[in-house]
XYZ file of C-alpha atoms in Angstrom:
202
model
C 164.511 -48.223 76.522
C 165.155 -50.179 73.318
C 163.427 -49.249 69.975
C 160.990 -51.864 68.703
C 162.515 -53.892 65.813
C 159.159 -53.672 63.937
C 159.477 -49.922 63.404
C 161.899 -49.091 60.483
C 164.593 -46.592 61.090
C 163.817 -43.210 59.346
C 167.301 -42.861 57.898
C 167.197 -46.349 56.409
C 163.809 -45.604 54.756
C 165.051 -42.350 53.203
C 168.147 -44.055 51.854
C 166.048 -46.795 50.297
C 163.775 -44.262 48.553
C 166.754 -42.374 47.121
C 168.255 -45.612 45.827
C 164.980 -46.612 44.124
C 164.627 -43.194 42.462
C 168.176 -43.396 41.133
C 167.471 -46.819 39.627
C 164.272 -45.544 37.947
C 166.091 -42.564 36.386
C 168.928 -44.767 35.157
C 166.565 -47.268 33.513
C 163.882 -44.958 32.109
C 165.944 -41.852 31.295
C 167.460 -43.126 27.974
C 163.964 -44.040 26.729
C 162.529 -40.542 27.122
C 162.193 -38.372 23.931
C 164.811 -35.627 23.596
C 162.805 -32.594 22.400
C 162.216 -33.752 18.801
C 160.903 -30.341 17.730
C 164.107 -28.568 18.700
C 166.296 -31.219 17.102
C 164.224 -31.104 13.928
C 164.510 -27.322 13.698
C 168.277 -27.459 14.035
C 168.507 -30.158 11.358
C 166.515 -28.083 8.869
C 168.738 -25.068 9.405
C 171.940 -27.034 8.889
C 170.811 -29.158 5.914
C 171.625 -27.931 2.359
C 167.941 -27.389 1.577
C 168.493 -25.412 -1.622
C 170.695 -28.099 -3.126
C 168.055 -30.696 -2.327
C 165.294 -28.662 -3.927
C 167.336 -28.122 -7.083
C 167.845 -31.871 -7.462
C 164.140 -32.534 -6.950
C 163.172 -30.059 -9.683
C 165.654 -31.538 -12.151
C 164.446 -35.093 -11.445
C 160.796 -34.359 -12.232
C 160.952 -34.892 -15.986
C 157.151 -35.104 -16.598
C 156.631 -31.644 -15.074
C 159.638 -29.990 -16.720
C 158.279 -26.950 -18.563
C 160.984 -26.861 -21.274
C 162.331 -29.233 -23.919
C 165.941 -29.513 -25.037
C 166.416 -27.066 -27.936
C 168.634 -29.244 -30.159
C 167.687 -32.785 -29.152
C 170.997 -33.321 -27.393
C 171.319 -33.381 -23.621
C 175.110 -33.074 -23.520
C 176.166 -30.080 -21.449
C 179.671 -28.979 -22.426
C 179.763 -26.002 -20.081
C 177.490 -25.484 -17.086
C 175.908 -22.406 -15.610
C 178.214 -20.290 -13.448
C 176.588 -17.731 -11.201
C 178.647 -14.523 -10.872
C 179.909 -13.601 -7.437
C 178.125 -10.245 -7.796
C 175.995 -8.338 -10.296
C 179.149 -6.905 -11.848
C 181.384 -9.996 -11.734
C 182.042 -12.377 -14.614
C 180.113 -15.620 -14.875
C 178.484 -17.880 -17.446
C 174.854 -16.889 -17.811
C 173.559 -20.131 -19.286
C 174.565 -23.621 -20.389
C 176.338 -24.738 -23.575
C 174.872 -27.758 -25.359
C 176.867 -29.828 -27.836
C 175.248 -29.556 -31.282
C 176.789 -30.026 -34.757
C 176.616 -27.124 -37.199
C 173.313 -27.070 -39.068
C 171.382 -28.820 -36.288
C 167.792 -27.508 -36.087
C 167.090 -25.462 -32.958
C 163.582 -25.406 -31.508
C 161.624 -23.305 -29.032
C 161.994 -24.676 -25.523
C 158.400 -23.675 -24.707
C 155.421 -21.780 -26.110
C 155.918 -18.045 -26.420
C 156.471 -14.970 -28.554
C 159.766 -14.129 -30.255
C 160.991 -10.927 -28.626
C 164.253 -10.793 -30.601
C 165.698 -12.542 -33.649
C 168.896 -11.195 -35.162
C 172.601 -10.611 -34.662
C 174.355 -9.741 -31.410
C 178.129 -9.252 -31.550
C 178.203 -11.118 -34.850
C 176.260 -14.131 -33.553
C 172.713 -15.208 -34.335
C 170.394 -14.948 -31.340
C 166.741 -15.852 -30.769
C 164.978 -14.734 -27.593
C 161.496 -15.978 -26.714
C 159.164 -14.456 -24.128
C 157.252 -17.216 -22.324
C 155.224 -14.892 -20.115
C 155.320 -14.238 -16.372
C 158.757 -12.641 -16.721
C 160.430 -15.788 -18.102
C 162.584 -15.568 -21.258
C 164.797 -18.087 -23.043
C 167.690 -17.226 -25.354
C 169.405 -19.352 -27.991
C 172.839 -18.019 -28.911
C 174.730 -19.146 -32.050
C 171.560 -19.896 -34.007
C 170.729 -18.574 -37.474
C 167.124 -17.396 -36.944
C 164.287 -18.702 -39.102
C 161.712 -16.638 -37.183
C 161.105 -12.920 -36.812
C 160.431 -10.670 -33.858
C 156.753 -10.865 -32.944
C 156.219 -14.423 -34.218
C 154.245 -16.757 -31.972
C 155.912 -20.146 -31.566
C 154.912 -23.412 -29.971
C 157.122 -25.662 -27.913
C 159.294 -27.757 -30.238
C 158.784 -25.487 -33.266
C 161.926 -24.767 -35.316
C 163.371 -21.291 -34.752
C 166.719 -21.639 -36.569
C 169.827 -23.770 -37.101
C 173.100 -24.006 -35.185
C 175.925 -21.814 -36.504
C 179.461 -20.918 -35.457
C 179.635 -18.355 -32.692
C 179.620 -18.981 -28.972
C 181.754 -22.146 -29.207
C 184.631 -22.918 -31.607
C 183.717 -24.583 -34.912
C 185.536 -27.788 -33.931
C 183.159 -28.161 -30.973
C 180.002 -26.335 -32.048
C 177.357 -25.684 -29.445
C 174.231 -23.720 -28.640
C 174.242 -21.405 -25.662
C 170.903 -21.627 -23.833
C 170.113 -18.824 -21.430
C 167.177 -18.131 -19.127
C 166.028 -14.896 -17.526
C 163.422 -14.371 -14.839
C 162.325 -10.765 -14.350
C 165.470 -9.572 -16.099
C 167.939 -11.660 -14.102
C 169.882 -14.570 -15.586
C 169.225 -17.912 -13.895
C 170.375 -21.481 -14.424
C 168.201 -22.958 -17.220
C 168.964 -26.573 -16.274
C 166.152 -26.924 -13.673
C 163.612 -26.003 -16.391
C 164.701 -28.991 -18.513
C 164.275 -32.759 -18.253
C 167.290 -34.559 -16.729
C 170.529 -34.151 -18.660
C 172.645 -36.969 -20.029
C 176.077 -37.530 -18.551
C 177.745 -34.170 -19.165
C 180.615 -33.988 -21.628
C 182.554 -31.060 -20.226
C 185.162 -29.300 -22.324
C 188.476 -28.411 -20.687
C 188.452 -24.870 -19.333
C 191.046 -23.812 -21.928
C 188.496 -24.539 -24.675
C 185.684 -22.506 -23.120
C 184.632 -19.392 -25.026
C 185.208 -16.112 -23.249
């Protein structure tokens, strides 16, 4: 007995369904989302987030809490974080400033020290909340305990941290007793004029 030609063969029908499913997967598959949450999480972990945040802070000039202490924005030696608490580093930034240049308070605060340290004039100001600024190589015109406002004169630049032929002011910052890079507290710097390493003070 012959099978009626109107009734499809089962094997042919199954093969047709498999072929259609394969075509649908091939066409629609590339358009499907690929777990955006997981990809996003991996991207955040791999991105240099701290570098990005540092740049954002430095670029926000209107919200910068400090002012440049000598009017110049030329950094002749940058901050260098020590490899450990006992390793050498450079706990601040050196700003080009001719001898006799007035030095001002970077922010409101109280003078916690004004005097000589290792033969150099130093002024330290307590800004509250554990934040202190230090101006090294400045002849103080204020005394310990004085209250100063941002931009008020606290001394003049003298020889000390940098050689006389390239005088500078060393600006330091401490948060809860630890030295930090003061640059993010300041408005954006000018193009840095970096001294050769052989000219850096020890």
